[in-house]
Amino acid sequence: MAPFNKRQIGYIKAIADVGGHTTYSPQELNADPNLAKLTATDTHDGFGKYAFVSIGKCPQVYTSGSTNTMHAINTARPWFHELPVYDITINTDETSVQPEERVTPECYLESVHARMRMIQELDVTDNTKSHQEYRMLVFRHKERQCSDERYAENFSNPLYDMFLATNNYKYGPLGFRNKSATSANNDYGGYNSVRNDIQSLMTNMTNKEDYVFMKDVRFYLGKEYGGKHIYEDVFHWNHADPIATEATDLTHNESNNKNYTWYVAIFATTNAAGVQADFPYVRFDTTTHVTSG
């Protein structure tokens, strides 16, 4: 069955008398007035740095190894950040309901809007770190992923398979996955110095067999590029989805099988031989629009 279009959804809302209460729920990541650098980690070659942000709570994914063990993708990874944009508390008392709350389990997830700001530090003593190259990717799996495994259809780990290598393997910054494997296990392995170095991560093709990519951009910041040291971007997800759930997290529902988990991956390199990159200040501000009542 084809999904409802906006006109049909508007008609359904009017008939059901849903949408009397409007919710705008804000979230922020690294809103530091001192411009603290976002926590990141080193690539295996020690020259690049990277960090991930999950739009929505981090999903359950497979770990590496020979068994299909699962855990939250940010487990023991402080550089894998999350923005719980779908956490909308229910408050049935309309006299005390807050702007970030909904009034009924039945609601419409209208949209999620995100704004990102990145600042490259220019006042550094090491001139090789005063200008860097970045790659940013925004993507999701084609199948449903979720922080609650009961609602998930897929447990693929993009840290091992978000890119495609030339040797018939899928891989990511932490390791690789044998593309032609026929075993029942996930087949995630350790890193390969040729596939997981920063230059490969900056250039290799994305894995469009398993993932949908909204954005894949490269840009340069620093003294050598006209003093341009700020990058800003905007991401908007226009959902317009009817959802019914008692859970605070709207993605914990049986209303649809849509994948709401999006990843933002940022890689950085100095492109100078033997010089490790320095990760910048990165801030996210989001607004989730929901109607209920």
PDB file of N, CA and C in Angstrom, residues 201-236:
ATOM      1  N   LEU A 201      39.276   6.529   3.591  1.00  0.00           N
ATOM      2  CA  LEU A 201      38.002   6.977   4.157  1.00  0.00           C
ATOM      3  C   LEU A 201      37.534   8.289   3.537  1.00  0.00           C
ATOM      4  N   MET A 202      38.469   9.067   3.026  1.00  0.00           N
ATOM      5  CA  MET A 202      38.106  10.345   2.402  1.00  0.00           C
ATOM      6  C   MET A 202      37.657  10.185   0.957  1.00  0.00           C
ATOM      7  N   THR A 203      37.991   9.061   0.321  1.00  0.00           N
ATOM      8  CA  THR A 203      37.780   8.968  -1.125  1.00  0.00           C
ATOM      9  C   THR A 203      36.912   7.811  -1.600  1.00  0.00           C
ATOM     10  N   ASN A 204      36.824   6.722  -0.846  1.00  0.00           N
ATOM     11  CA  ASN A 204      36.161   5.536  -1.385  1.00  0.00           C
ATOM     12  C   ASN A 204      34.648   5.706  -1.552  1.00  0.00           C
ATOM     13  N   MET A 205      34.087   4.854  -2.394  1.00  0.00           N
ATOM     14  CA  MET A 205      32.665   4.913  -2.698  1.00  0.00           C
ATOM     15  C   MET A 205      31.829   4.558  -1.480  1.00  0.00           C
ATOM     16  N   THR A 206      30.635   5.103  -1.435  1.00  0.00           N
ATOM     17  CA  THR A 206      29.699   4.771  -0.361  1.00  0.00           C
ATOM     18  C   THR A 206      28.969   3.467  -0.687  1.00  0.00           C
ATOM     19  N   ASN A 207      28.536   2.780   0.343  1.00  0.00           N
ATOM     20  CA  ASN A 207      27.830   1.507   0.196  1.00  0.00           C
ATOM     21  C   ASN A 207      26.337   1.777  -0.026  1.00  0.00           C
ATOM     22  N   LYS A 208      25.970   1.980  -1.264  1.00  0.00           N
ATOM     23  CA  LYS A 208      24.572   2.252  -1.594  1.00  0.00           C
ATOM     24  C   LYS A 208      23.750   0.976  -1.740  1.00  0.00           C
ATOM     25  N   GLU A 209      24.386  -0.160  -1.590  1.00  0.00           N
ATOM     26  CA  GLU A 209      23.634  -1.415  -1.578  1.00  0.00           C
ATOM     27  C   GLU A 209      22.791  -1.524  -0.309  1.00  0.00           C
ATOM     28  N   ASP A 210      23.342  -1.023   0.802  1.00  0.00           N
ATOM     29  CA  ASP A 210      22.677  -1.166   2.101  1.00  0.00           C
ATOM     30  C   ASP A 210      22.162   0.150   2.676  1.00  0.00           C
ATOM     31  N   TYR A 211      22.731   1.274   2.241  1.00  0.00           N
ATOM     32  CA  TYR A 211      22.416   2.556   2.859  1.00  0.00           C
ATOM     33  C   TYR A 211      21.893   3.575   1.847  1.00  0.00           C
ATOM     34  N   VAL A 212      21.113   4.513   2.369  1.00  0.00           N
ATOM     35  CA  VAL A 212      20.633   5.661   1.591  1.00  0.00           C
ATOM     36  C   VAL A 212      21.431   6.882   2.044  1.00  0.00           C
ATOM     37  N   PHE A 213      22.074   7.573   1.105  1.00  0.00           N
ATOM     38  CA  PHE A 213      22.907   8.714   1.454  1.00  0.00           C
ATOM     39  C   PHE A 213      22.206  10.014   1.057  1.00  0.00           C
ATOM     40  N   MET A 214      21.986  10.837   2.049  1.00  0.00           N
ATOM     41  CA  MET A 214      21.355  12.142   1.861  1.00  0.00           C
ATOM     42  C   MET A 214      22.388  13.193   1.450  1.00  0.00           C
ATOM     43  N   LYS A 215      23.603  13.026   1.955  1.00  0.00           N
ATOM     44  CA  LYS A 215      24.646  14.009   1.677  1.00  0.00           C
ATOM     45  C   LYS A 215      26.009  13.345   1.778  1.00  0.00           C
ATOM     46  N   ASP A 216      26.912  13.707   0.874  1.00  0.00           N
ATOM     47  CA  ASP A 216      28.303  13.276   0.908  1.00  0.00           C
ATOM     48  C   ASP A 216      29.117  14.422   0.324  1.00  0.00           C
ATOM     49  N   VAL A 217      29.707  15.230   1.209  1.00  0.00           N
ATOM     50  CA  VAL A 217      30.398  16.445   0.763  1.00  0.00           C
ATOM     51  C   VAL A 217      31.822  16.480   1.302  1.00  0.00           C
ATOM     52  N   ARG A 218      32.713  17.099   0.539  1.00  0.00           N
ATOM     53  CA  ARG A 218      34.079  17.374   0.984  1.00  0.00           C
ATOM     54  C   ARG A 218      34.296  18.873   0.937  1.00  0.00           C
ATOM     55  N   PHE A 219      35.044  19.389   1.927  1.00  0.00           N
ATOM     56  CA  PHE A 219      35.331  20.816   1.954  1.00  0.00           C
ATOM     57  C   PHE A 219      36.622  21.057   2.717  1.00  0.00           C
ATOM     58  N   TYR A 220      37.179  22.242   2.535  1.00  0.00           N
ATOM     59  CA  TYR A 220      38.433  22.616   3.168  1.00  0.00           C
ATOM     60  C   TYR A 220      38.210  23.844   4.045  1.00  0.00           C
ATOM     61  N   LEU A 221      38.868  23.861   5.200  1.00  0.00           N
ATOM     62  CA  LEU A 221      38.800  24.997   6.106  1.00  0.00           C
ATOM     63  C   LEU A 221      40.203  25.332   6.595  1.00  0.00           C
ATOM     64  N   GLY A 222      40.482  26.642   6.770  1.00  0.00           N
ATOM     65  CA  GLY A 222      41.758  27.039   7.350  1.00  0.00           C
ATOM     66  C   GLY A 222      42.419  28.200   6.644  1.00  0.00           C
ATOM     67  N   LYS A 223      43.630  28.518   7.092  1.00  0.00           N
ATOM     68  CA  LYS A 223      44.363  29.683   6.609  1.00  0.00           C
ATOM     69  C   LYS A 223      44.651  29.625   5.112  1.00  0.00           C
ATOM     70  N   GLU A 224      44.912  28.419   4.614  1.00  0.00           N
ATOM     71  CA  GLU A 224      45.311  28.293   3.215  1.00  0.00           C
ATOM     72  C   GLU A 224      44.132  28.431   2.254  1.00  0.00           C
ATOM     73  N   TYR A 225      42.935  28.588   2.788  1.00  0.00           N
ATOM     74  CA  TYR A 225      41.746  28.662   1.930  1.00  0.00           C
ATOM     75  C   TYR A 225      41.011  29.977   2.154  1.00  0.00           C
ATOM     76  N   GLY A 226      41.796  31.073   2.113  1.00  0.00           N
ATOM     77  CA  GLY A 226      41.212  32.407   2.220  1.00  0.00           C
ATOM     78  C   GLY A 226      40.716  32.740   3.616  1.00  0.00           C
ATOM     79  N   GLY A 227      41.188  32.025   4.627  1.00  0.00           N
ATOM     80  CA  GLY A 227      40.746  32.286   5.988  1.00  0.00           C
ATOM     81  C   GLY A 227      39.373  31.734   6.298  1.00  0.00           C
ATOM     82  N   LYS A 228      38.790  30.968   5.374  1.00  0.00           N
ATOM     83  CA  LYS A 228      37.478  30.378   5.637  1.00  0.00           C
ATOM     84  C   LYS A 228      37.633  29.287   6.691  1.00  0.00           C
ATOM     85  N   HIS A 229      37.024  29.498   7.840  1.00  0.00           N
ATOM     86  CA  HIS A 229      37.198  28.535   8.922  1.00  0.00           C
ATOM     87  C   HIS A 229      35.875  28.111   9.543  1.00  0.00           C
ATOM     88  N   ILE A 230      34.756  28.488   8.921  1.00  0.00           N
ATOM     89  CA  ILE A 230      33.436  28.106   9.437  1.00  0.00           C
ATOM     90  C   ILE A 230      32.639  27.413   8.331  1.00  0.00           C
ATOM     91  N   TYR A 231      32.027  26.294   8.695  1.00  0.00           N
ATOM     92  CA  TYR A 231      31.135  25.575   7.785  1.00  0.00           C
ATOM     93  C   TYR A 231      29.803  25.380   8.489  1.00  0.00           C
ATOM     94  N   GLU A 232      28.711  25.691   7.790  1.00  0.00           N
ATOM     95  CA  GLU A 232      27.375  25.505   8.328  1.00  0.00           C
ATOM     96  C   GLU A 232      26.530  24.707   7.351  1.00  0.00           C
ATOM     97  N   ASP A 233      25.605  23.918   7.897  1.00  0.00           N
ATOM     98  CA  ASP A 233      24.714  23.142   7.038  1.00  0.00           C
ATOM     99  C   ASP A 233      23.379  22.957   7.753  1.00  0.00           C
ATOM    100  N   VAL A 234      22.363  22.625   6.964  1.00  0.00           N
ATOM    101  CA  VAL A 234      21.007  22.421   7.478  1.00  0.00           C
ATOM    102  C   VAL A 234      20.484  21.109   6.920  1.00  0.00           C
ATOM    103  N   PHE A 235      19.834  20.311   7.785  1.00  0.00           N
ATOM    104  CA  PHE A 235      19.221  19.053   7.375  1.00  0.00           C
ATOM    105  C   PHE A 235      17.753  19.079   7.803  1.00  0.00           C
ATOM    106  N   HIS A 236      16.885  18.635   6.911  1.00  0.00           N
ATOM    107  CA  HIS A 236      15.451  18.648   7.223  1.00  0.00           C
ATOM    108  C   HIS A 236      14.826  17.327   6.783  1.00  0.00           C
TER     109      HIS A 236
END
